[in-house]
PDB file of C-alpha atoms in Angstrom:
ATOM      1  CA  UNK Q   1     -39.894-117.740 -68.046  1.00 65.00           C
ATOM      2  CA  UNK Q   2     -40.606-121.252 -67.240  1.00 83.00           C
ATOM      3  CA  UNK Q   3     -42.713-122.786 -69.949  1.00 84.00           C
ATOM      4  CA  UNK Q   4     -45.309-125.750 -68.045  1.00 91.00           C
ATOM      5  CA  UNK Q   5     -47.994-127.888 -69.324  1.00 89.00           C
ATOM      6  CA  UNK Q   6     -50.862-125.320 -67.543  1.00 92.00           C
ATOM      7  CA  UNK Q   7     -49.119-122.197 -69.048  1.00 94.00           C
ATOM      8  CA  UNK Q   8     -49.076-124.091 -72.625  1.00 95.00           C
ATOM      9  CA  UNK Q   9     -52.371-124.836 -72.585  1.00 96.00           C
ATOM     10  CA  UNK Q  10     -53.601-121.511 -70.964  1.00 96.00           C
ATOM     11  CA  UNK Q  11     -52.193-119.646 -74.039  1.00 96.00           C
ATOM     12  CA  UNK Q  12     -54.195-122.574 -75.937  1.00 97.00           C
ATOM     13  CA  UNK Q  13     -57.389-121.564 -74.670  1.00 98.00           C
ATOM     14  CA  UNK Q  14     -56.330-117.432 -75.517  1.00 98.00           C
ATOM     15  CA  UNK Q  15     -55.226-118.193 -78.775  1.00 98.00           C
ATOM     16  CA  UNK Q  16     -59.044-120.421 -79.358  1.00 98.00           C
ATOM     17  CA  UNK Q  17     -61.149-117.358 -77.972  1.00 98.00           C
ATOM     18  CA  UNK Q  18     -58.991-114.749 -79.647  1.00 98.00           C
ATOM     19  CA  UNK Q  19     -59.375-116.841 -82.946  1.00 97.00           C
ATOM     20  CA  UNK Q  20     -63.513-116.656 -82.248  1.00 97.00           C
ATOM     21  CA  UNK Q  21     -63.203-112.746 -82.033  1.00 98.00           C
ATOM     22  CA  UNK Q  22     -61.093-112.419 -85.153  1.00 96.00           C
ATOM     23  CA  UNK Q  23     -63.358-114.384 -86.915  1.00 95.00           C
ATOM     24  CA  UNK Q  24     -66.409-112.083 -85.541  1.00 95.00           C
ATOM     25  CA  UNK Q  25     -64.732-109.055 -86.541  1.00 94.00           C
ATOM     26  CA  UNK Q  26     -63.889-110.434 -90.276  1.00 90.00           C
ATOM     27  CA  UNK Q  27     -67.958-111.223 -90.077  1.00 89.00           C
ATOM     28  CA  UNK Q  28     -68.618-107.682 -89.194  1.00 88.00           C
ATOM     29  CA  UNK Q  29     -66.060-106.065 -91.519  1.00 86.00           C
ATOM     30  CA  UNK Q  30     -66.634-108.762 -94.690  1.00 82.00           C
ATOM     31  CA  UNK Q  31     -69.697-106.398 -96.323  1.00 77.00           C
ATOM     32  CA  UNK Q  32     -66.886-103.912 -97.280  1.00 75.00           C
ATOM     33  CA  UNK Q  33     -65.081-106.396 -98.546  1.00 67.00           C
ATOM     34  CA  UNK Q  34     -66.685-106.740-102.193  1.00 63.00           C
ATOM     35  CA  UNK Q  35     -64.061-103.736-104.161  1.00 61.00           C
ATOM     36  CA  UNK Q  36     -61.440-106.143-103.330  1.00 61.00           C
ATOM     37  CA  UNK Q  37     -62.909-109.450-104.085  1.00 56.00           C
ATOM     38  CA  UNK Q  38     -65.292-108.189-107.259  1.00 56.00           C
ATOM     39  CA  UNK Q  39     -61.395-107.856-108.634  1.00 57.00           C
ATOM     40  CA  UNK Q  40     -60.820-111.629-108.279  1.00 57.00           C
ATOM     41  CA  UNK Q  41     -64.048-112.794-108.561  1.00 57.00           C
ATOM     42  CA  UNK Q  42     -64.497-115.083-112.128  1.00 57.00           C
ATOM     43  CA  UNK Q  43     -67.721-113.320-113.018  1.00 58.00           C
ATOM     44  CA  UNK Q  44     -69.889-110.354-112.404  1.00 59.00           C
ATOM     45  CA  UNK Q  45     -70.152-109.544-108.321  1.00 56.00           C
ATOM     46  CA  UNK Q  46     -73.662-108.472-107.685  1.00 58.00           C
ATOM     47  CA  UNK Q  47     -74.230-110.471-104.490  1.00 64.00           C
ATOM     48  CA  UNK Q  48     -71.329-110.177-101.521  1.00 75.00           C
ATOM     49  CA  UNK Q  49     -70.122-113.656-101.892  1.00 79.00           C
ATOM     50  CA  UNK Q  50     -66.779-113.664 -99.775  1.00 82.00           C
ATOM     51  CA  UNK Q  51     -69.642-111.977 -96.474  1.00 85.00           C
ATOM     52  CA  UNK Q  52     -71.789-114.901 -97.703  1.00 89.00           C
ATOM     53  CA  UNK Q  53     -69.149-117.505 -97.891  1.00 91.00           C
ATOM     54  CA  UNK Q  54     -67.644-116.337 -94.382  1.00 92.00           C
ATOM     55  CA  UNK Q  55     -71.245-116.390 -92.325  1.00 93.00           C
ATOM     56  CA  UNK Q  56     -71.475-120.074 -93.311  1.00 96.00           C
ATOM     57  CA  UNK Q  57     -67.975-121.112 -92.526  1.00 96.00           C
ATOM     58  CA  UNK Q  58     -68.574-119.021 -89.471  1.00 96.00           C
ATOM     59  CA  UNK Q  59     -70.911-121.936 -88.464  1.00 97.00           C
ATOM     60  CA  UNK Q  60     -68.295-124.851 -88.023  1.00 98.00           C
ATOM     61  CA  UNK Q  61     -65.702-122.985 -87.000  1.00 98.00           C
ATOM     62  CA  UNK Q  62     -67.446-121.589 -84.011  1.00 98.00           C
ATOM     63  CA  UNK Q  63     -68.864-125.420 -83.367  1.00 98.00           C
ATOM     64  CA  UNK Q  64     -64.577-126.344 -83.508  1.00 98.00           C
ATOM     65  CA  UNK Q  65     -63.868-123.605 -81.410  1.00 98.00           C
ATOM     66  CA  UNK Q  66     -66.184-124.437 -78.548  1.00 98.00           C
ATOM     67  CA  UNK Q  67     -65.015-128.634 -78.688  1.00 98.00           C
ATOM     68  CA  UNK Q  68     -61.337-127.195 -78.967  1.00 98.00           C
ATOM     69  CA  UNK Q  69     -61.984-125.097 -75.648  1.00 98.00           C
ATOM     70  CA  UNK Q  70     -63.532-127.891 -74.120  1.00 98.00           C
ATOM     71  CA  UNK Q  71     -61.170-130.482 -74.886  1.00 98.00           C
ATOM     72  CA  UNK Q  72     -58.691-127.872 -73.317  1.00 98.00           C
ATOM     73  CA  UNK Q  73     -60.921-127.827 -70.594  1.00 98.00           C
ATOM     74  CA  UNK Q  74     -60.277-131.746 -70.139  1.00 97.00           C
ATOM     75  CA  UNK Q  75     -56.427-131.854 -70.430  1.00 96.00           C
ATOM     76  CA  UNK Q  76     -56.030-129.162 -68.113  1.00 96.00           C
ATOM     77  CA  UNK Q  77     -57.977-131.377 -65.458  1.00 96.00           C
ATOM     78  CA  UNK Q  78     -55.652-133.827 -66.425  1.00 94.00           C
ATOM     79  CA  UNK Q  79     -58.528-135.734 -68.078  1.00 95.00           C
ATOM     80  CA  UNK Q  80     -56.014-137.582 -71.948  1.00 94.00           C
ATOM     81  CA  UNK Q  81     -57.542-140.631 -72.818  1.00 93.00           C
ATOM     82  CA  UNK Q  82     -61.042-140.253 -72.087  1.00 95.00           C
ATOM     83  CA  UNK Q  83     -64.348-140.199 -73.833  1.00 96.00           C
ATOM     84  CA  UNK Q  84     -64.737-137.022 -74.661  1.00 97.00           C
ATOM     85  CA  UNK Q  85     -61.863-135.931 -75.881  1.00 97.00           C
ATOM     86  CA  UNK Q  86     -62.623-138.473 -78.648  1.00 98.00           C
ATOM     87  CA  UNK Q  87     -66.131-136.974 -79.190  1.00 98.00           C
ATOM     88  CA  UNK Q  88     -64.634-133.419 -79.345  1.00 98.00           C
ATOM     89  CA  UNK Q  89     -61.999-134.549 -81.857  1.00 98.00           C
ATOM     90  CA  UNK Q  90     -64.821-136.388 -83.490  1.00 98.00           C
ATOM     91  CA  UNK Q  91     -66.913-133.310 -84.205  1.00 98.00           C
ATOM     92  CA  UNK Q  92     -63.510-131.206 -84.658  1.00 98.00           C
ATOM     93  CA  UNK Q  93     -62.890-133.066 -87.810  1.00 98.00           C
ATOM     94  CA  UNK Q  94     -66.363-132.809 -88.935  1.00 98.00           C
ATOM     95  CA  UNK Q  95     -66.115-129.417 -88.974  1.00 98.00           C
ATOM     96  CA  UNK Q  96     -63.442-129.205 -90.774  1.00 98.00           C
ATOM     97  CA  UNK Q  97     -65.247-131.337 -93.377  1.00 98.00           C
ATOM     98  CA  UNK Q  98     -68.124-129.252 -92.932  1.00 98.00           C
ATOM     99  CA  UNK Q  99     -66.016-126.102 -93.887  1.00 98.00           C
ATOM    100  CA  UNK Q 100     -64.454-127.729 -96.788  1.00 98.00           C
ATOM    101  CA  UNK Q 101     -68.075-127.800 -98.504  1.00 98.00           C
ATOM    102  CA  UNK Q 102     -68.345-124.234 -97.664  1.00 97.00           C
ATOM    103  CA  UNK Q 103     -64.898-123.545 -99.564  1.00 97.00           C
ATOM    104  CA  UNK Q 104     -65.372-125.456-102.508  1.00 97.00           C
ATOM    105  CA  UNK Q 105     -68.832-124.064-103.042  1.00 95.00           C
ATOM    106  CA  UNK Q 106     -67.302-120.531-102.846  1.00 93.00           C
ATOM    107  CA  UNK Q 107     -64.748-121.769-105.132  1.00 93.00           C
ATOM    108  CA  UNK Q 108     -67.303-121.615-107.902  1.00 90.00           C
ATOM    109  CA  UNK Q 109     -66.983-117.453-108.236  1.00 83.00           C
ATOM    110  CA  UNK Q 110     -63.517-117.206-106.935  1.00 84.00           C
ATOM    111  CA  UNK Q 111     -60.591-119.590-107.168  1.00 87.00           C
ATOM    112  CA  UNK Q 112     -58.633-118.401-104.070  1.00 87.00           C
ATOM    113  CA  UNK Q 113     -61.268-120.802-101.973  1.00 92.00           C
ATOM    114  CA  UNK Q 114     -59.747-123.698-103.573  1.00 95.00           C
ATOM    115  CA  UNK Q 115     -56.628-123.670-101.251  1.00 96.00           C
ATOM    116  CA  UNK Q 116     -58.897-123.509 -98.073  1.00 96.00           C
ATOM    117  CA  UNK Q 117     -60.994-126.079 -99.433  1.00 97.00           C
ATOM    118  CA  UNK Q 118     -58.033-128.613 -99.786  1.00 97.00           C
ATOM    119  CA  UNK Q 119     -56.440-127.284 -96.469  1.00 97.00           C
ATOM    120  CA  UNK Q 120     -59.625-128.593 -94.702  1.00 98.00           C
ATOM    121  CA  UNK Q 121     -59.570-131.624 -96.159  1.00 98.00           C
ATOM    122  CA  UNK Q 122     -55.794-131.946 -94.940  1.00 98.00           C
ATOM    123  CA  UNK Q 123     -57.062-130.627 -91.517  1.00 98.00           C
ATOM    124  CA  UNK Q 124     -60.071-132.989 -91.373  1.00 98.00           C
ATOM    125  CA  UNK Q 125     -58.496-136.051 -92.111  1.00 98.00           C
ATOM    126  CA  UNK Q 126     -55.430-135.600 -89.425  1.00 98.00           C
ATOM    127  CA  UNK Q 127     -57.998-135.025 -87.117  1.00 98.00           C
ATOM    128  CA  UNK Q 128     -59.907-138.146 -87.777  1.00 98.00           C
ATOM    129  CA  UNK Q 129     -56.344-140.292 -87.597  1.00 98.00           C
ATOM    130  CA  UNK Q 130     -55.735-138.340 -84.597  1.00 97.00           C
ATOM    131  CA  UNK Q 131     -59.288-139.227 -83.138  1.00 98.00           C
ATOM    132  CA  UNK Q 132     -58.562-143.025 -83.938  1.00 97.00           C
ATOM    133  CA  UNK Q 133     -55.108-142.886 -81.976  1.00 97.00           C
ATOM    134  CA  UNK Q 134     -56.938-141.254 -79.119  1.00 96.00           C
ATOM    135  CA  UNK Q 135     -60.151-144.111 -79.557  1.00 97.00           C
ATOM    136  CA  UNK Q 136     -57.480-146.862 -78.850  1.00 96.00           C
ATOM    137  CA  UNK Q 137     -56.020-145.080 -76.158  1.00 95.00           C
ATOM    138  CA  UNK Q 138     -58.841-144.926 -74.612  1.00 95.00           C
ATOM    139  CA  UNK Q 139     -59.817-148.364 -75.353  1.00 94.00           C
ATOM    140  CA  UNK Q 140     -56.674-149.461 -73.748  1.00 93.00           C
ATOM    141  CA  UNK Q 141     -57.004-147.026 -70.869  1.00 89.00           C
ATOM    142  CA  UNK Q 142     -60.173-148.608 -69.789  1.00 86.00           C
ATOM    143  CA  UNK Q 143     -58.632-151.894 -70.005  1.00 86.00           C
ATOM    144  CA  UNK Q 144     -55.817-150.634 -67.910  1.00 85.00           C
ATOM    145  CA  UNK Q 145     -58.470-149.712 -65.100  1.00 81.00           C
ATOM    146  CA  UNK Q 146     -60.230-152.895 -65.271  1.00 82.00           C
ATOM    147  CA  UNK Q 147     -57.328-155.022 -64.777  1.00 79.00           C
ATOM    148  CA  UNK Q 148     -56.921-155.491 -60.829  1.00 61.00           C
TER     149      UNK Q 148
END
């Protein structure tokens, strides 16, 4: 099989929805989740905290998934250094901020949320060095087009 830039990023944009309805099932699914996490939980489990937890990271990660389709979108019109790529990487890394809050405030009645929390950290800030590298690049790219 011959591996191309349009196949690569095709399988990008499968892997991005299938991610979306993974993430919908766990949201579905999470309510019978409490046996296994009033095991690990530090304290008494009287609320569902891991369904709880999971509805509100729910809400940046499906705000990701929909600037990581469209930036897909983009690069498989050929569109790099433009705009909105930087916006979507922009609001990509936010995200990723914004689901770091979620994890460390579920790290309060279980400790497992602790690596997630510093994973989106790690996540958030490559994506905002990333978003900078793609900011000059476009900087320079509109340059580029002004020059005659």
């Amino acid at each position: 099989m011959n591996w191309t830039k349009d196949r690569s990023i095709r399988l990008s944009k499968v892997c991005t929805v299938a991610i979306g309805l993974v993430l919908a099932v766990l949201i579905v699914v999470s309510p019978w989740s409490q046996l296994f996490h009033a095991e690990t939980a530090l304290g008494p489990v009287t609320v569902n905290w891991y369904t709880v937890s999971l509805a509100a990271f729910a809400v940046p990660a499906y705000a990701a998934l929909v600037q990581l389709y469209r930036l897909l979108q983009r690069l498989s019109r050929g569109e790099v250094f433009v705009a909105g790529n930087v916006r979507c990487l922009r609001i990509i890394s936010w995200c990723c901020f914004a689901a770091a809050v979620v994890f460390a405030a579920s790290s309060l009645y279980s400790l497992s949320w602790t690596v997630l929390t510093v994973a989106a950290l790690f996540g958030g800030l490559i994506l905002r060095v990333v978003k900078n590298v793609f900011a000059a690049a476009v900087a320079l790219q509109d340059e580029q087009d002004l020059t005659i």
